Coordinates of C-alpha atoms in Angstrom, one line a residue:
X294 CA -111.9 -70.0 59.4
X295 CA -108.4 -70.9 59.3
X296 CA -106.1 -68.7 61.3
X297 CA -102.7 -68.4 63.1
X298 CA -102.2 -67.0 66.9
X299 CA -99.1 -64.5 66.8
X300 CA -97.7 -62.6 69.7
X301 CA -96.6 -58.9 69.3
X302 CA -93.1 -59.0 70.1
X303 CA -92.4 -55.7 69.2
X304 CA -94.0 -52.4 68.8
X305 CA -92.5 -49.1 68.2
X306 CA -94.5 -45.9 67.5
X307 CA -93.0 -43.8 64.6
X308 CA -95.5 -41.1 65.6
X309 CA -98.8 -40.7 67.3
X310 CA -100.4 -42.1 64.1
X311 CA -97.9 -44.7 62.9
X312 CA -96.3 -47.7 64.3
X313 CA -94.1 -50.6 63.5
X314 CA -95.1 -54.1 65.0
X315 CA -93.5 -57.3 64.8
X316 CA -95.5 -60.8 65.0
X317 CA -93.9 -63.8 65.8
X318 CA -94.8 -67.2 66.9
X319 CA -93.3 -70.6 68.6
X320 CA -94.3 -72.5 65.4
X321 CA -93.2 -72.2 61.9
X322 CA -94.6 -69.6 60.0
X323 CA -95.8 -70.0 56.1
X324 CA -93.6 -68.7 53.7
X325 CA -94.2 -65.7 51.6
X326 CA -92.7 -63.6 48.7
X327 CA -92.2 -60.0 48.6
X328 CA -95.5 -58.1 48.3
X329 CA -97.3 -60.4 50.2
X330 CA -99.7 -59.0 52.9
X331 CA -101.7 -60.6 56.1
X332 CA -105.0 -60.4 57.7
X333 CA -105.1 -59.5 61.1
X334 CA -108.3 -59.5 63.4
X335 CA -109.3 -56.4 65.1
X336 CA -112.2 -55.6 67.3
X337 CA -113.4 -54.0 64.1
X338 CA -113.3 -56.8 61.9
X339 CA -110.4 -58.4 59.7
X340 CA -107.8 -55.8 58.2
X341 CA -105.1 -56.2 55.4
X342 CA -101.6 -55.0 56.1
X343 CA -98.5 -55.6 53.8
X344 CA -95.5 -57.3 55.5
X345 CA -92.6 -55.3 55.4
X346 CA -89.7 -57.8 55.7
X347 CA -88.7 -60.8 53.8
X348 CA -89.5 -64.5 54.7
X349 CA -85.7 -65.1 55.7
X350 CA -86.4 -63.0 59.0
X351 CA -88.8 -65.9 60.0
X352 CA -91.3 -63.0 61.7
X353 CA -93.9 -60.4 60.2
X354 CA -93.3 -57.1 60.2
X355 CA -96.0 -54.6 59.7
X356 CA -96.4 -50.9 59.4
X357 CA -99.6 -49.6 60.4
X358 CA -101.0 -46.0 60.1
X359 CA -104.0 -45.0 61.9
X360 CA -106.7 -43.9 59.5
X361 CA -108.5 -41.5 62.1
X362 CA -111.5 -41.3 59.9
X363 CA -111.3 -44.9 58.6
X364 CA -113.5 -47.9 60.3
X365 CA -111.4 -48.4 63.5
X366 CA -108.8 -51.2 63.0
X367 CA -105.7 -49.2 62.1
X368 CA -106.4 -46.9 65.0
X369 CA -106.9 -49.8 67.6
X370 CA -103.6 -51.3 66.6
X371 CA -101.8 -47.9 66.8
X372 CA -103.4 -46.8 70.1
X373 CA -104.3 -50.1 71.8
X374 CA -102.7 -53.3 70.8
X375 CA -100.2 -53.9 73.4
X376 CA -96.8 -55.6 73.6
X377 CA -97.2 -59.3 74.3
X378 CA -100.7 -59.4 73.0
X379 CA -101.9 -62.5 71.0
X380 CA -103.7 -62.0 67.9
X381 CA -105.2 -63.8 64.9
X382 CA -104.0 -63.5 61.7
X383 CA -104.6 -65.4 58.3
X384 CA -101.8 -66.8 56.3
X385 CA -100.0 -64.6 53.8
X386 CA -101.5 -63.8 50.4
X387 CA -100.0 -62.1 47.4
X388 CA -102.2 -60.0 45.2
X389 CA -98.8 -57.8 44.5
X390 CA -96.3 -60.3 43.4
X391 CA -92.9 -59.2 42.2
X392 CA -92.7 -60.2 38.7
X393 CA -89.1 -61.1 37.1
X394 CA -88.1 -58.2 35.1
X395 CA -84.5 -56.4 34.1
X396 CA -85.2 -53.4 35.7
X397 CA -87.8 -51.8 38.3
X398 CA -89.1 -48.2 39.2
X399 CA -90.6 -48.8 43.0
X400 CA -92.8 -45.9 44.2
X401 CA -94.0 -45.4 48.1
X402 CA -95.9 -42.8 49.6
X403 CA -96.0 -42.8 53.6
X404 CA -96.7 -46.0 55.0
X405 CA -96.7 -47.7 51.3
X406 CA -93.4 -48.2 52.1
X407 CA -94.4 -51.3 53.9
X408 CA -95.3 -53.0 50.5
X409 CA -92.4 -51.6 48.6
X410 CA -89.3 -52.2 51.1
X411 CA -89.3 -56.1 50.8
X412 CA -89.3 -55.8 47.1
X413 CA -86.2 -53.6 47.1
X414 CA -84.5 -55.7 49.7
X415 CA -85.5 -59.0 47.4
X416 CA -84.0 -57.2 44.3
X417 CA -81.0 -56.5 46.4
X418 CA -80.5 -60.2 46.9
X419 CA -80.7 -60.9 43.2
X420 CA -78.5 -58.0 42.3
X421 CA -80.9 -56.6 39.9
X422 CA -81.2 -52.7 39.5
X423 CA -83.9 -50.4 40.7
X424 CA -84.7 -47.0 41.6
X425 CA -86.9 -46.5 44.5
X426 CA -88.8 -43.3 45.2
X427 CA -90.0 -42.7 48.8
X428 CA -92.3 -39.7 49.1
X429 CA -93.4 -38.8 52.9
X430 CA -94.4 -35.6 54.8
X431 CA -91.6 -35.3 57.4
X432 CA -88.3 -37.6 57.8
X433 CA -88.9 -37.4 61.7
X434 CA -92.3 -39.4 61.8
X435 CA -91.5 -41.4 58.7
X436 CA -91.2 -45.3 58.7
X437 CA -88.4 -47.5 57.7
X438 CA -86.1 -44.3 56.8
X439 CA -82.9 -46.3 58.5
X440 CA -84.1 -49.3 56.4
X441 CA -84.2 -47.5 53.2
X442 CA -81.0 -45.5 53.8
X443 CA -79.3 -49.6 53.9
X444 CA -80.7 -50.5 50.5
X445 CA -78.2 -51.1 47.4
X446 CA -80.3 -49.7 44.7
X447 CA -80.8 -46.0 43.8
X448 CA -83.0 -44.4 46.7
X449 CA -84.5 -41.1 46.8
X450 CA -86.6 -39.9 49.9
X451 CA -88.2 -36.9 49.3
X452 CA -90.2 -34.9 52.1
X453 CA -92.7 -32.5 51.0
X454 CA -93.7 -30.9 54.5
X455 CA -97.3 -31.3 53.5
X456 CA -97.0 -28.5 51.0
X457 CA -98.6 -29.3 47.3
X458 CA -96.0 -27.1 45.8
X459 CA -93.1 -29.5 47.0
X460 CA -94.6 -32.8 45.7
X461 CA -92.1 -34.7 43.8
X462 CA -92.4 -34.5 40.1
X463 CA -92.6 -38.1 38.7
X464 CA -93.1 -36.8 35.1
X465 CA -89.6 -36.7 34.0
X466 CA -88.9 -40.3 35.0
X467 CA -92.3 -41.6 33.3
X468 CA -92.3 -39.5 30.7
X469 CA -90.6 -41.9 28.1
X470 CA -92.1 -45.4 28.4
X471 CA -89.3 -48.1 28.6
X472 CA -88.9 -51.9 29.9
X473 CA -89.0 -51.1 33.6
X474 CA -92.0 -52.5 35.8
X475 CA -93.6 -50.0 38.0
X476 CA -94.8 -50.9 41.5
X477 CA -96.4 -48.4 43.6
X478 CA -98.3 -48.2 47.0
X479 CA -99.5 -45.0 48.9
X480 CA -102.1 -42.8 49.5
X481 CA -104.9 -42.6 47.1
X482 CA -103.9 -39.2 45.6
X483 CA -100.3 -40.5 44.8
X484 CA -101.5 -43.7 43.2
X485 CA -104.0 -41.9 41.0
X486 CA -101.2 -39.6 39.8
X487 CA -98.9 -42.3 38.8
X488 CA -101.9 -44.0 37.0
X489 CA -102.6 -40.7 35.2
X490 CA -99.0 -40.3 34.4
X491 CA -98.3 -43.7 33.3
X492 CA -101.6 -43.9 31.0
X493 CA -99.3 -44.3 27.9
X494 CA -97.5 -47.2 29.3
X495 CA -98.5 -50.8 28.7
X496 CA -100.9 -51.8 31.3
X497 CA -98.9 -54.7 32.6
X498 CA -96.0 -52.7 33.6
X499 CA -97.5 -50.7 36.0
X500 CA -99.0 -52.2 39.2
X501 CA -100.9 -51.0 42.2
X502 CA -101.3 -52.1 45.6
X503 CA -104.2 -50.4 47.6
X504 CA -106.0 -51.8 50.5
X505 CA -108.4 -48.8 50.7
X506 CA -112.1 -49.9 50.9
X507 CA -114.6 -49.2 48.3
X508 CA -117.2 -47.1 49.1
X509 CA -119.8 -49.6 51.2
X510 CA -122.7 -47.3 52.2
X511 CA -124.1 -44.3 50.1
X512 CA -126.2 -41.5 50.7
X513 CA -128.7 -42.7 48.1
X514 CA -128.9 -46.4 49.2
X515 CA -132.2 -47.9 49.5
X516 CA -133.6 -51.0 51.6
X517 CA -134.0 -54.2 50.2
X518 CA -134.6 -57.7 50.9
X519 CA -132.4 -61.2 51.3
X520 CA -134.2 -64.4 50.7
X521 CA -132.5 -67.8 52.0
X522 CA -132.8 -71.3 50.4
X523 CA -134.8 -72.2 53.3
X524 CA -137.3 -69.6 52.9
X525 CA -136.0 -67.1 55.5
X526 CA -136.4 -63.4 54.3
X527 CA -134.3 -60.6 56.1
X528 CA -134.4 -57.0 55.4
X529 CA -131.3 -55.1 54.6
X530 CA -131.5 -51.2 55.9
X531 CA -130.1 -48.4 54.0
X532 CA -127.1 -48.5 56.5
X533 CA -126.6 -52.2 56.7
X534 CA -124.6 -54.9 54.7
X535 CA -125.7 -58.1 53.7
X536 CA -123.1 -59.7 55.8
X537 CA -124.0 -57.9 58.8
X538 CA -127.9 -58.5 58.5
X539 CA -127.2 -62.5 58.0
X540 CA -124.7 -62.2 61.0
X541 CA -127.2 -60.5 63.4
X542 CA -129.7 -63.5 62.2
X543 CA -127.2 -66.1 63.5
X544 CA -125.4 -67.2 60.3
X545 CA -121.7 -67.8 61.0
X546 CA -120.0 -66.7 57.2
X547 CA -116.8 -66.2 56.4
X548 CA -115.2 -62.6 55.6
X549 CA -111.9 -61.2 55.9
X550 CA -111.3 -57.8 54.7
X551 CA -115.3 -56.7 54.6
X552 CA -114.4 -54.0 52.0
X553 CA -114.6 -55.7 48.8
X554 CA -111.1 -56.5 47.8
X555 CA -110.3 -60.0 49.4
X556 CA -113.1 -62.3 47.9
X557 CA -113.5 -64.2 51.1
X558 CA -117.2 -63.6 51.1
X559 CA -118.2 -64.4 47.8
X560 CA -121.7 -66.0 47.5
X561 CA -123.8 -67.4 44.9
X562 CA -127.1 -66.0 44.2
X563 CA -130.2 -67.4 42.0
X564 CA -132.1 -64.2 41.2
X565 CA -131.9 -60.4 41.9
X566 CA -130.7 -57.1 40.4
X567 CA -127.1 -56.6 41.9
X568 CA -125.3 -53.4 42.6
X569 CA -121.9 -54.9 42.4
X570 CA -119.4 -52.8 44.4
X571 CA -116.4 -55.1 45.1
X572 CA -112.8 -55.1 43.4
X573 CA -112.5 -58.9 43.2
X574 CA -115.4 -60.3 40.8
X575 CA -114.5 -60.9 36.9
X576 CA -117.5 -60.0 34.7
X577 CA -118.3 -63.4 33.9
X578 CA -118.8 -63.9 37.5
X579 CA -120.9 -61.2 38.2
X580 CA -124.2 -63.0 37.1
X581 CA -123.6 -65.7 39.7
X582 CA -121.8 -64.2 42.6
X583 CA -122.0 -61.2 44.6
X584 CA -119.7 -60.1 47.4
X585 CA -122.0 -59.6 50.3
X586 CA -119.8 -57.7 52.6
X587 CA -120.0 -54.5 50.1
X588 CA -122.7 -55.1 47.2
X589 CA -126.4 -54.5 47.4
X590 CA -129.5 -55.0 45.4
X591 CA -132.8 -53.9 44.4
X592 CA -136.2 -55.6 45.6
X593 CA -135.4 -59.4 46.5
X594 CA -132.0 -60.9 46.2
X595 CA -132.1 -64.8 46.6
X596 CA -128.9 -66.3 48.0
X597 CA -127.5 -69.5 47.8
X598 CA -127.6 -69.9 51.2

């Protein structure tokens, strides 16, 4: 797998659950645009994080919130990743690109500001109008507040204190569709609310960034088998993924997010009844490809490996 070795040149804890880190290298880093993310290797697998800065800064800045009930990667970064440590990173990718428009509405919730901030900075450089609405719980434990205050667009910071009755009311600003492009990144409930409220907007004008993994293992999952082209057959238990089983049996297989969102582990299959659980495959691919980090099968799945 292609990756870069970077050094943690700065780490600042915003709170016990959130930190800002800066990754740097002695070599030139690949170019990237606003909306880009990198994959960082943790003891719990590769994890995706938005890059908070623009390429002109020649470093990668990340904002990471520890998901205490998550899969361990973000908590490790916040709690254990040390200043000066070397980490493996994959080059930036961009599944949330900033498309040219005359006006923008940027919506960030919590650490979702990491993806939105470079967009606002880029629009400042272009002299384009935008409104940024940044919602969080508490100003004292919120990332990039100072940076948002320095932006040139119309910026609204709203702190709800964790109370539902104090949530920001987005309806007045999205009630009437117009020419703006809407970019949103934040907690699942925020993005679901924005998606519901903009259902009458043209679909191409409303865009979301979400690294939340799909539901990989479910309570009603059943065991099945995978068969390889050399005839080897392996059992996949109800609490295992195909990727885990194949790696446990000595196969070196590529993966990145391990959450069905990046496409790195796309694998061909020749037969089987598939339960596709990824967010990557197009419908036309599903009769030939499977994401082995999250998807399952019934009976026997024959893989082209």
